[in-house]
Structures are given as C-alpha cells and as structure tokens.
Amino acid sequence: MPPRNKNFTGRDGLLTRLRNGIVDQDTAAVVPHALHGLGGVGKTQMAIEYAHRFRENYDLVWWIPADQPGLVRATLAQLAPRLGVPGPTTTGIEDSSNAVLEALRRGDPYSRWLLIFDNADEPADLQEVMPQGPGHVLITSRNHTWESVVDTVAVDVFPRAESMEFFKKRMRRAISDEDADRLSEALGDLPLALEQAAALQTETGMLAREYLRLLEERTSRLLSEGRPTEYPHSMTAAWELSVAKLKEYLPEAMELLRTCAFFGPEPIPRAVFYPVKGPIRQGTTTLLADPIRLGKAIGRLGKYALVRIEAEANEHRTLQVHRLIQALLREELDPAVQEEIREEVHSLLIGAAPQDPADTANWPRYEALLPHIRPAKVEESTRSDVRDFALNVLTYLSASGNHQALDQHLEIFLERWTADSGERDLHVLRAQRIRGNLLRELGQFQAAFDVDKGTLATMRDELGEAHPDVLILLNGIGADLRAQGEFGEAREHDEDSVRLHRQVLGEQDLLTFRAINNLALDLALMSEYQRSRDLLKEALTRAQAEGQALNRVTLLNLWTGLGRAVRQCGDYQEACDVGTEALGYGREYFDADHPRILLAQKELAIALMRAGDREEALELAEDTHARYMRVYGLDSPWTLAAATCLANALRANGQPEKAFDLARDTARRYPGVYGPDHPYNHGCASNVALLYRVLGQPKEARELNEKALKGVESKLSRGHHYALSIAVNLASDYAALDDLDQACALGLDTYRRLTELLGENHPTTLAAAANLSVDLIRAGETEEGQRLSSATMERYHRTLGEEHPDTIVAGEGRHLDWDFDPPPV
C-alpha cells in the first residue's frame, strides 16, 4: 500500500457511503466497488485513505496499478508468498497469479482481504483477473463505463469547506478563512491543484494575494491561448506557477521533471537516475554526474508536490509523477524536444537493466522497469541498444512466465519493428524466435513450428549457418519436431545441431550443453537408451567440472536427464541414486514448485516405482501431480505427464479404480495437446487398456491395445520400444480371452524384437519372456515354456533381485503388465 496521506482532508461522507456499500452486499461473492471521477479529484487518495482507515477490518490489503492491463498479473503474482502459493520466480507470473486468485476465492489463508485496482480503464481489461470469494474489491477509474458494471461512488472536486480545511492543514503557517476561500475559488476546488498551490506557498513563503495575482495572470493567458479543455484551467495555471518558481530556484530540477514526464505514471526506481551511456541531454548528464545536486533536485521536486517520493519495503526509493502533470509537461514541448527526451529515457532504462534477464535475481529490477516500456514508446526506437533492451524485457517476461504481458509486448514490438525495418531485420527475427518459444509453452506446437521454421530459414539466409542466433533457434526446432511426434526427424536435426554447436562454440559452452541434452532426448525417444545415457553422462561430468560457470538450470536438466536414461536402460536402482542426487542438487537452489524441480521429482517417482519402492513412488507422484495442477492447470502437457505417472503409481499400489479414472481422463486430454497421431496419445491409451484388463474387461483392453499398437506402428515402427511395450500388454489381453495362439505368436515376436533392441536382461524383455513362458505352458508347449521360464527367472534374480515385485509376479506364473510414462519433449 502507498503510505497514508497525512494531509488527507474531508471526504467523510463519500468514505462512509463507500464503506456501507461494501459491507452491506447481500451475496458471498465479490461485488466490486469503484471510485469514479475526473483526473486530479483525488480518487487514488480516497482509496488509500479507505484502506488505512478500515485496516482493522482486513487481514490483507493489496494495491494493484491497473492502467496497463498486461502488468496487473505481475502485481497479483507478488502477493503469492503472502498466501503460501508458488511465486513468480518459480512458476511464472501467469500461473502464480492464477494461484493467487484461487487462494483468494477459497479465502485461504485469509478471507478478509481487500484488493485495490488503481486507475483501471476498460472493465473488460480486468475481467480475467477480478478475484472472486469472500473479500472486497475497490477500483479507481476515470472511465464512466464502470458505472454500468459495478457499484460506483462518484468523486468530484472538494466542497468549499473541505478545500479551506485542506489549506489550513497542508500549509505550515496560518491562513485566513478569506484567503483559503479565495484560493479555493480560483483553483476550482480541484484537490491536485490545491496541493500544488499549498506546496508552492509553503516552500517559497509566497503570500496568498501574490499567488492569486500570478494565478490570475496565468489563467487569463491560458484561456486566451485556448489550451485543451481536458485539463482544468485551474490545474494548468497552478502547475505553471510551480514550474516557474522551480525554474527560478533550481532549473536543472525542471529538466529532471521533464524527463520523468516520459516515464510511465507508476513509480520510477531511483536507481534509474545514474550516469549512463547513450543519448543524454547535456544538462541531465551534468546533473546525474553530481549526486549532491541530483539529491537536491529530487528533494525540491518533492517539496513542490511535483513528485511523490516513496521508499518501498525493500528500502528502494521511487519517484512518481501524477499522470496529469506528466501530460502537461509533455504538451508544452515541441515534438523535436519530446523525441530528444524520450531518447534520454531510453538510455536511462537501458542503464538500469541488468545484463541477464533470465536470472531470477534480476527479475525485481525488470519488474520495476516494465511499467515504463509502453509509456516511453520503446517500440518506436530504431536504436540497436534500445531494441536489445526490449528483447531482454521479452526474455524476462518469458522466463518469469508472464505470458499475457509477453504476448502483448511481442505484438507491439514485432508490428512496429517490422514496419520500420522489415521482416529480415535481426531484432525482428530474434523477437520471432521468442514468439515461437511462447507458442510452444502455450501448447500451440504446430504454430510454434511454423514460426520457428520460417524464422530459421530467414536467419540462415541473413546470418549463415554458424551464427549464435541460428544455433539458439535450432534447439527450438528440435523441440517442435518432438512435440509433433517426429522423433526420427528431431534426432537428425539435433545431431546436426550438436555438431554445429561443438564446431562454433566448443564443448563447454552453455548452448552446447543444451543442444546435447536435446539430442539425448531424441535418442531415448528412438529407443537408443544406451547412447542417450553415454552422451548425458559425459556432458554432466564436463558440466560439473565447470562449477558455477554453468547455468544451474542446465546442469539440473542434464542430471535429471541422466537419471531418466539410466532408468530407460533398465538399471532401476542406479536411476534412483542418480535421480535422488539430481533432486537434492536442485532443492539447494530452487523452490519446491520450480518447473525443473517438478520434472526431477516426477522422474524420481518413476524410477522408484520401477525399482519396487511403490509406496514412496506413490507419495512422490501425488505431491508432484498436485503441484503441477496448482502451478500449470489441468490441460498442460506437464500436468498430463504427471497425471500419467500418478495413475501408474496408483495401479502399482493396488488402487486400479482410481488409476483407471485418472488414466482415462488423461488419455482423453492428450490429443488436445499433441494432436491425434502423436505416439504419446497411443501410449496413454495403452495404459487405459491395461487397466481395463486389470478390472476384468479384457475385451475392451484388447480392442484399445490393438488400436494403440496400430497407431504407434504407423508413426514410428513395430520395432520401437513403445510399440513393443504395447504388444506385451496386447499379448496378455489375448491370453485373458483364452486366445492362446495369438498370445503365443505375438509374445514370441515381441520377445525376439525386444531381445534384439534392448538385450535379454532388460526388464521389458524379461517381462515379455515371463509372460510368453506362461502362455506356452497353457498352450501345451510345456517343455519350451518351462525352459524359457527357468532362464528368465535366473536373469530376474541376477538383475532385479529376488525381492523385486516383478521377480515375485514372474515366479508365481502371473502376467506382468508394462505401463507407459511420457518423457518431456
């Protein structure tokens, strides 16, 4: 909350009316209330006073600047730590703000809350972020359309008595009723104009009659010049008087104020005003180079009530200029001077921005600068350094997960830059690359691929094959191909990408490690598990040797990927060991809801389940799925993968009914994310089929598995691990239906293919062999079946051990089931 205004005056009737309207609402749902009125009448100050006056009625009050709708979610997300939900540094702004809205709706942990949306424009802008639940919402706006949407309290200029009371409270010396009345009359009782007048008289010692004489001269001139009617003449005249005195006493403070007019109306970080490179007017350069003079200028602006100076909770000071004063300052300048100052603001923004926008430690600084990007018209600049800064802002928005603001800024930057510089401009291409990443994060895989493919072709034409920008984009293309189910094409693409990365950047570059991680994913998706394992083991060893020089997220990705590859090779206990180490490393540096932590946790849950630690696996899978649900929502590909893991863990722990419901719901959602023909859809369908058989419906299981096997074969091949895993289950379906001929034929073919693909000791091969031995014995091939059973049990004892659940099931002559867990793309 902004601090309480010690000079707040009057408005008791309006505040009482507002309070009665809020507390008398009949419904448990939120009924927003709005303070509506013209600029300068004190709507914001009333909202601040309401929050402080009635603070004992609330456990939580949160202030949200709402003039830029795309930034509202960022402010909501900052509330997350107070509500015990994931913050924006771990889950991204959009997901974090959704978690905040849900916590407010539930009233957990606070049911008595107040949210204030200051200076909202269109009601539609806040539709998706207006909280529901037991709390209260207060809006301030100049837009009269709110009157037809919410309960509105109109705020007008002061009644004369309150104007006079304000002067007596605000001015440090005594003022007569007559002078207070004359001043109020001349200033139209407009609170902002009264504040300007009182500040100027207090600081300069000017008498009321002198101020009135000068004000009359200014007002007459303004009226004769026909100044725009959207600004009250009294306000304009009062402002010009303050400016005239400021120029007289400290002219450089006036130049600083003009600079502030080209920022946004939200708080400007004090840290912006330091010597920087780039176009800066000479007077500003001199002022910024003298901290004593600069401090004096800022102090004088505050004393004249032209700037509000505040210290935030973290002790970082900010300057804030009323939007009406900003508009008046800009209006008095020639277009050429406006452009000159705007260039200066761009230089100051660049100087205040940290170098690495993906580093979470730098996000608060970017968040503070973000409200000033649009007002400063950053998109209009053709300077290379300004556009680099704009791209860093986009990278910050992407890394923090603020998809709404990212989409809005991307659209603006791309439209203007393309119009000014053409589609082949490097900054345009870099923004298009970020757009492709955004589309992929939103699950729009085909659209992402189309954008990335077109951007890559142009980048190659403009920059050549080996340019770093081209190499960065190559990784995105590989992800697009995997998301489309084109695993073989993705592997070929990423093999070329790794070769180029090594050739251009070397083995130890961050981008090279990322490319290797992507290639390892491709190899595993093509059943080349051992090669994936070897590649990741080598990369992780080199990455760990780099220590702090390597990005921790990349290191955790490699570590988690290695654990997955070890598991896919069939070494379950080793996979648990590697996965535990990876998760432990990640927890040292990241929040429990960080996406990389959740991925590491899910992979460890799968490894534990495969190793036979089923209860621990279920506990971990339930926690992971719950976190994914809260952070990403129900239909995210990441949540669906976690749901698949949980369903498998439920089945392994003897809860097939719950597993079936979750698996079937998940399988229904998968085509909406990946499209109808993706191998993951068929793999998840096979999980549902497996549960049909477990629940005593083998016919439904067979039909669904036959369809799933055909789908995987058409996309990959019959010799792919996914297809062979489904075939293991389908053979069990045939056996359950007493079709032993088909069961034995399919089982024998699958066993031979798995032996060739994964080796005779791989757990999938052992499951196929154990099932086949049972079916052979039932079909009358007793000798062959017993011989295969004996050899299989020997390998089970040697690889998984006598106490492993799979060893026990095989030894009892029961069929083993093989479920599917989709890896990340």
PDB file of C-alpha atoms in Angstrom, residues 373-551:
ATOM      1  CA  ILE A 373       8.227   0.405 -21.515  1.00  0.00           C
ATOM      2  CA  ARG A 374       4.982   1.357 -23.216  1.00  0.00           C
ATOM      3  CA  PRO A 375       4.729   4.983 -21.960  1.00  0.00           C
ATOM      4  CA  ALA A 376       8.328   5.583 -23.065  1.00  0.00           C
ATOM      5  CA  LYS A 377       7.432   4.230 -26.530  1.00  0.00           C
ATOM      6  CA  VAL A 378      10.398   1.894 -26.542  1.00  0.00           C
ATOM      7  CA  GLU A 379       8.959   0.125 -29.588  1.00  0.00           C
ATOM      8  CA  GLU A 380       9.390   3.264 -31.716  1.00  0.00           C
ATOM      9  CA  SER A 381      13.158   3.406 -31.350  1.00  0.00           C
ATOM     10  CA  THR A 382      15.380   2.145 -34.145  1.00  0.00           C
ATOM     11  CA  ARG A 383      18.492   2.234 -31.946  1.00  0.00           C
ATOM     12  CA  SER A 384      20.155  -1.136 -31.695  1.00  0.00           C
ATOM     13  CA  ASP A 385      20.805  -0.826 -27.960  1.00  0.00           C
ATOM     14  CA  VAL A 386      17.166   0.066 -27.272  1.00  0.00           C
ATOM     15  CA  ARG A 387      15.949  -2.932 -29.230  1.00  0.00           C
ATOM     16  CA  ASP A 388      18.438  -5.148 -27.407  1.00  0.00           C
ATOM     17  CA  PHE A 389      16.957  -3.876 -24.170  1.00  0.00           C
ATOM     18  CA  ALA A 390      13.454  -4.593 -25.468  1.00  0.00           C
ATOM     19  CA  LEU A 391      14.490  -8.163 -26.282  1.00  0.00           C
ATOM     20  CA  ASN A 392      15.852  -8.530 -22.751  1.00  0.00           C
ATOM     21  CA  VAL A 393      12.461  -7.428 -21.445  1.00  0.00           C
ATOM     22  CA  LEU A 394      10.815 -10.094 -23.613  1.00  0.00           C
ATOM     23  CA  THR A 395      13.267 -12.673 -22.298  1.00  0.00           C
ATOM     24  CA  TYR A 396      12.424 -11.666 -18.728  1.00  0.00           C
ATOM     25  CA  LEU A 397       8.700 -11.972 -19.425  1.00  0.00           C
ATOM     26  CA  SER A 398       9.251 -15.386 -20.983  1.00  0.00           C
ATOM     27  CA  ALA A 399      11.466 -16.670 -18.172  1.00  0.00           C
ATOM     28  CA  SER A 400       9.096 -15.400 -15.480  1.00  0.00           C
ATOM     29  CA  GLY A 401       6.077 -16.916 -17.224  1.00  0.00           C
ATOM     30  CA  ASN A 402       4.132 -13.667 -17.762  1.00  0.00           C
ATOM     31  CA  HIS A 403       2.574 -14.954 -20.963  1.00  0.00           C
ATOM     32  CA  GLN A 404      -0.082 -12.250 -21.216  1.00  0.00           C
ATOM     33  CA  ALA A 405       2.351  -9.333 -20.996  1.00  0.00           C
ATOM     34  CA  LEU A 406       4.831 -11.172 -23.222  1.00  0.00           C
ATOM     35  CA  ASP A 407       2.192 -11.674 -25.899  1.00  0.00           C
ATOM     36  CA  GLN A 408       1.137  -8.022 -25.749  1.00  0.00           C
ATOM     37  CA  HIS A 409       4.667  -6.618 -25.903  1.00  0.00           C
ATOM     38  CA  LEU A 410       5.690  -9.065 -28.621  1.00  0.00           C
ATOM     39  CA  GLU A 411       2.802  -7.980 -30.806  1.00  0.00           C
ATOM     40  CA  ILE A 412       3.658  -4.297 -30.373  1.00  0.00           C
ATOM     41  CA  PHE A 413       7.405  -4.728 -30.939  1.00  0.00           C
ATOM     42  CA  LEU A 414       7.005  -7.010 -33.936  1.00  0.00           C
ATOM     43  CA  GLU A 415       4.434  -4.810 -35.631  1.00  0.00           C
ATOM     44  CA  ARG A 416       6.475  -1.615 -35.248  1.00  0.00           C
ATOM     45  CA  TRP A 417       9.898  -3.122 -35.912  1.00  0.00           C
ATOM     46  CA  THR A 418       8.688  -4.974 -38.974  1.00  0.00           C
ATOM     47  CA  ALA A 419       7.115  -1.789 -40.345  1.00  0.00           C
ATOM     48  CA  ASP A 420      10.278   0.224 -39.670  1.00  0.00           C
ATOM     49  CA  SER A 421      12.988  -2.311 -40.524  1.00  0.00           C
ATOM     50  CA  GLY A 422      11.417  -5.169 -42.446  1.00  0.00           C
ATOM     51  CA  GLU A 423      10.892  -8.852 -41.705  1.00  0.00           C
ATOM     52  CA  ARG A 424      14.559  -9.748 -42.164  1.00  0.00           C
ATOM     53  CA  ASP A 425      15.887  -7.371 -39.502  1.00  0.00           C
ATOM     54  CA  LEU A 426      17.871  -9.220 -36.826  1.00  0.00           C
ATOM     55  CA  HIS A 427      15.853  -7.805 -33.934  1.00  0.00           C
ATOM     56  CA  VAL A 428      12.633  -8.806 -35.684  1.00  0.00           C
ATOM     57  CA  LEU A 429      13.981 -12.331 -36.141  1.00  0.00           C
ATOM     58  CA  ARG A 430      15.034 -12.569 -32.504  1.00  0.00           C
ATOM     59  CA  ALA A 431      11.564 -11.444 -31.415  1.00  0.00           C
ATOM     60  CA  GLN A 432      10.050 -14.081 -33.711  1.00  0.00           C
ATOM     61  CA  ARG A 433      12.203 -16.703 -32.009  1.00  0.00           C
ATOM     62  CA  ILE A 434      10.790 -15.634 -28.643  1.00  0.00           C
ATOM     63  CA  ARG A 435       7.307 -15.820 -30.165  1.00  0.00           C
ATOM     64  CA  GLY A 436       7.937 -19.401 -31.196  1.00  0.00           C
ATOM     65  CA  ASN A 437       9.001 -20.259 -27.652  1.00  0.00           C
ATOM     66  CA  LEU A 438       5.848 -18.633 -26.276  1.00  0.00           C
ATOM     67  CA  LEU A 439       3.609 -20.619 -28.612  1.00  0.00           C
ATOM     68  CA  ARG A 440       5.340 -23.837 -27.569  1.00  0.00           C
ATOM     69  CA  GLU A 441       4.936 -23.014 -23.868  1.00  0.00           C
ATOM     70  CA  LEU A 442       1.224 -22.456 -24.500  1.00  0.00           C
ATOM     71  CA  GLY A 443       0.960 -25.890 -26.101  1.00  0.00           C
ATOM     72  CA  GLN A 444       0.431 -24.485 -29.626  1.00  0.00           C
ATOM     73  CA  PHE A 445       3.020 -26.822 -31.085  1.00  0.00           C
ATOM     74  CA  GLN A 446       2.109 -26.564 -34.770  1.00  0.00           C
ATOM     75  CA  ALA A 447       2.021 -22.769 -34.669  1.00  0.00           C
ATOM     76  CA  ALA A 448       5.376 -22.743 -32.873  1.00  0.00           C
ATOM     77  CA  PHE A 449       6.886 -24.991 -35.514  1.00  0.00           C
ATOM     78  CA  ASP A 450       5.600 -22.790 -38.348  1.00  0.00           C
ATOM     79  CA  VAL A 451       7.055 -19.664 -36.743  1.00  0.00           C
ATOM     80  CA  ASP A 452      10.386 -21.300 -35.905  1.00  0.00           C
ATOM     81  CA  LYS A 453      10.789 -22.878 -39.325  1.00  0.00           C
ATOM     82  CA  GLY A 454      10.195 -19.602 -41.161  1.00  0.00           C
ATOM     83  CA  THR A 455      12.440 -17.666 -38.795  1.00  0.00           C
ATOM     84  CA  LEU A 456      15.242 -20.224 -39.125  1.00  0.00           C
ATOM     85  CA  ALA A 457      15.187 -20.074 -42.915  1.00  0.00           C
ATOM     86  CA  THR A 458      15.468 -16.281 -42.880  1.00  0.00           C
ATOM     87  CA  MET A 459      18.155 -16.296 -40.188  1.00  0.00           C
ATOM     88  CA  ARG A 460      20.243 -18.720 -42.199  1.00  0.00           C
ATOM     89  CA  ASP A 461      19.942 -16.516 -45.277  1.00  0.00           C
ATOM     90  CA  GLU A 462      20.892 -13.407 -43.330  1.00  0.00           C
ATOM     91  CA  LEU A 463      23.458 -14.717 -40.847  1.00  0.00           C
ATOM     92  CA  GLY A 464      24.740 -18.021 -42.146  1.00  0.00           C
ATOM     93  CA  GLU A 465      24.622 -21.486 -40.656  1.00  0.00           C
ATOM     94  CA  ALA A 466      27.067 -20.911 -37.795  1.00  0.00           C
ATOM     95  CA  HIS A 467      25.752 -17.688 -36.242  1.00  0.00           C
ATOM     96  CA  PRO A 468      24.905 -17.970 -32.486  1.00  0.00           C
ATOM     97  CA  ASP A 469      21.357 -16.741 -33.115  1.00  0.00           C
ATOM     98  CA  VAL A 470      20.855 -19.571 -35.593  1.00  0.00           C
ATOM     99  CA  LEU A 471      22.224 -22.085 -33.099  1.00  0.00           C
ATOM    100  CA  ILE A 472      19.847 -20.897 -30.370  1.00  0.00           C
ATOM    101  CA  LEU A 473      16.892 -21.340 -32.694  1.00  0.00           C
ATOM    102  CA  LEU A 474      17.979 -24.836 -33.703  1.00  0.00           C
ATOM    103  CA  ASN A 475      17.158 -26.111 -30.213  1.00  0.00           C
ATOM    104  CA  GLY A 476      13.626 -24.778 -30.536  1.00  0.00           C
ATOM    105  CA  ILE A 477      13.134 -26.557 -33.847  1.00  0.00           C
ATOM    106  CA  GLY A 478      14.123 -29.869 -32.265  1.00  0.00           C
ATOM    107  CA  ALA A 479      11.530 -29.374 -29.533  1.00  0.00           C
ATOM    108  CA  ASP A 480       8.906 -28.562 -32.166  1.00  0.00           C
ATOM    109  CA  LEU A 481       9.643 -31.801 -34.009  1.00  0.00           C
ATOM    110  CA  ARG A 482       9.426 -33.854 -30.822  1.00  0.00           C
ATOM    111  CA  ALA A 483       6.135 -32.200 -29.929  1.00  0.00           C
ATOM    112  CA  GLN A 484       4.776 -33.265 -33.325  1.00  0.00           C
ATOM    113  CA  GLY A 485       5.895 -36.839 -32.765  1.00  0.00           C
ATOM    114  CA  GLU A 486       8.577 -36.651 -35.453  1.00  0.00           C
ATOM    115  CA  PHE A 487      11.195 -38.348 -33.283  1.00  0.00           C
ATOM    116  CA  GLY A 488      13.442 -39.532 -36.107  1.00  0.00           C
ATOM    117  CA  GLU A 489      13.476 -36.154 -37.802  1.00  0.00           C
ATOM    118  CA  ALA A 490      14.180 -34.479 -34.448  1.00  0.00           C
ATOM    119  CA  ARG A 491      17.171 -36.763 -33.882  1.00  0.00           C
ATOM    120  CA  GLU A 492      18.655 -35.968 -37.301  1.00  0.00           C
ATOM    121  CA  HIS A 493      18.068 -32.269 -36.729  1.00  0.00           C
ATOM    122  CA  ASP A 494      19.654 -32.260 -33.274  1.00  0.00           C
ATOM    123  CA  GLU A 495      22.634 -34.345 -34.359  1.00  0.00           C
ATOM    124  CA  ASP A 496      23.431 -31.618 -36.890  1.00  0.00           C
ATOM    125  CA  SER A 497      22.768 -29.007 -34.222  1.00  0.00           C
ATOM    126  CA  VAL A 498      25.205 -30.564 -31.736  1.00  0.00           C
ATOM    127  CA  ARG A 499      27.849 -30.840 -34.427  1.00  0.00           C
ATOM    128  CA  LEU A 500      27.463 -27.139 -35.248  1.00  0.00           C
ATOM    129  CA  HIS A 501      27.474 -26.117 -31.591  1.00  0.00           C
ATOM    130  CA  ARG A 502      30.675 -28.019 -30.936  1.00  0.00           C
ATOM    131  CA  GLN A 503      32.293 -26.615 -34.040  1.00  0.00           C
ATOM    132  CA  VAL A 504      31.344 -22.980 -33.447  1.00  0.00           C
ATOM    133  CA  LEU A 505      31.080 -22.627 -29.664  1.00  0.00           C
ATOM    134  CA  GLY A 506      33.107 -25.523 -28.308  1.00  0.00           C
ATOM    135  CA  GLU A 507      32.278 -28.336 -25.902  1.00  0.00           C
ATOM    136  CA  GLN A 508      31.935 -26.219 -22.756  1.00  0.00           C
ATOM    137  CA  ASP A 509      29.539 -23.542 -23.964  1.00  0.00           C
ATOM    138  CA  LEU A 510      26.141 -23.333 -22.277  1.00  0.00           C
ATOM    139  CA  LEU A 511      24.328 -23.589 -25.606  1.00  0.00           C
ATOM    140  CA  THR A 512      26.286 -26.724 -26.484  1.00  0.00           C
ATOM    141  CA  PHE A 513      25.193 -28.414 -23.265  1.00  0.00           C
ATOM    142  CA  ARG A 514      21.587 -27.536 -24.054  1.00  0.00           C
ATOM    143  CA  ALA A 515      21.909 -28.958 -27.549  1.00  0.00           C
ATOM    144  CA  ILE A 516      23.387 -32.190 -26.147  1.00  0.00           C
ATOM    145  CA  ASN A 517      20.513 -32.506 -23.690  1.00  0.00           C
ATOM    146  CA  ASN A 518      18.047 -32.183 -26.564  1.00  0.00           C
ATOM    147  CA  LEU A 519      19.857 -34.809 -28.627  1.00  0.00           C
ATOM    148  CA  ALA A 520      19.819 -37.183 -25.662  1.00  0.00           C
ATOM    149  CA  LEU A 521      16.039 -36.777 -25.504  1.00  0.00           C
ATOM    150  CA  ASP A 522      15.808 -37.637 -29.207  1.00  0.00           C
ATOM    151  CA  LEU A 523      17.971 -40.739 -28.838  1.00  0.00           C
ATOM    152  CA  ALA A 524      15.815 -42.036 -25.993  1.00  0.00           C
ATOM    153  CA  LEU A 525      12.649 -41.378 -27.974  1.00  0.00           C
ATOM    154  CA  MET A 526      14.135 -43.536 -30.738  1.00  0.00           C
ATOM    155  CA  SER A 527      14.867 -46.366 -28.251  1.00  0.00           C
ATOM    156  CA  GLU A 528      18.617 -45.635 -28.276  1.00  0.00           C
ATOM    157  CA  TYR A 529      18.792 -45.609 -24.496  1.00  0.00           C
ATOM    158  CA  GLN A 530      22.406 -46.630 -24.053  1.00  0.00           C
ATOM    159  CA  ARG A 531      23.653 -43.937 -26.417  1.00  0.00           C
ATOM    160  CA  SER A 532      21.470 -41.366 -24.643  1.00  0.00           C
ATOM    161  CA  ARG A 533      22.924 -42.464 -21.317  1.00  0.00           C
ATOM    162  CA  ASP A 534      26.523 -42.237 -22.522  1.00  0.00           C
ATOM    163  CA  LEU A 535      26.003 -38.805 -24.039  1.00  0.00           C
ATOM    164  CA  LEU A 536      24.437 -37.381 -20.892  1.00  0.00           C
ATOM    165  CA  LYS A 537      26.994 -38.979 -18.585  1.00  0.00           C
ATOM    166  CA  GLU A 538      29.848 -37.377 -20.489  1.00  0.00           C
ATOM    167  CA  ALA A 539      28.073 -33.993 -20.679  1.00  0.00           C
ATOM    168  CA  LEU A 540      27.198 -33.972 -16.974  1.00  0.00           C
ATOM    169  CA  THR A 541      30.768 -34.822 -15.992  1.00  0.00           C
ATOM    170  CA  ARG A 542      32.076 -31.889 -18.045  1.00  0.00           C
ATOM    171  CA  ALA A 543      29.317 -29.582 -16.831  1.00  0.00           C
ATOM    172  CA  GLN A 544      30.017 -30.339 -13.167  1.00  0.00           C
ATOM    173  CA  ALA A 545      33.650 -29.521 -13.758  1.00  0.00           C
ATOM    174  CA  GLU A 546      32.556 -26.042 -14.848  1.00  0.00           C
ATOM    175  CA  GLY A 547      31.103 -25.369 -11.391  1.00  0.00           C
ATOM    176  CA  GLN A 548      29.363 -22.013 -11.026  1.00  0.00           C
ATOM    177  CA  ALA A 549      30.241 -21.028 -14.587  1.00  0.00           C
ATOM    178  CA  LEU A 550      27.362 -23.117 -15.902  1.00  0.00           C
ATOM    179  CA  ASN A 551      23.713 -22.224 -15.580  1.00  0.00           C
TER     180      ASN A 551
END
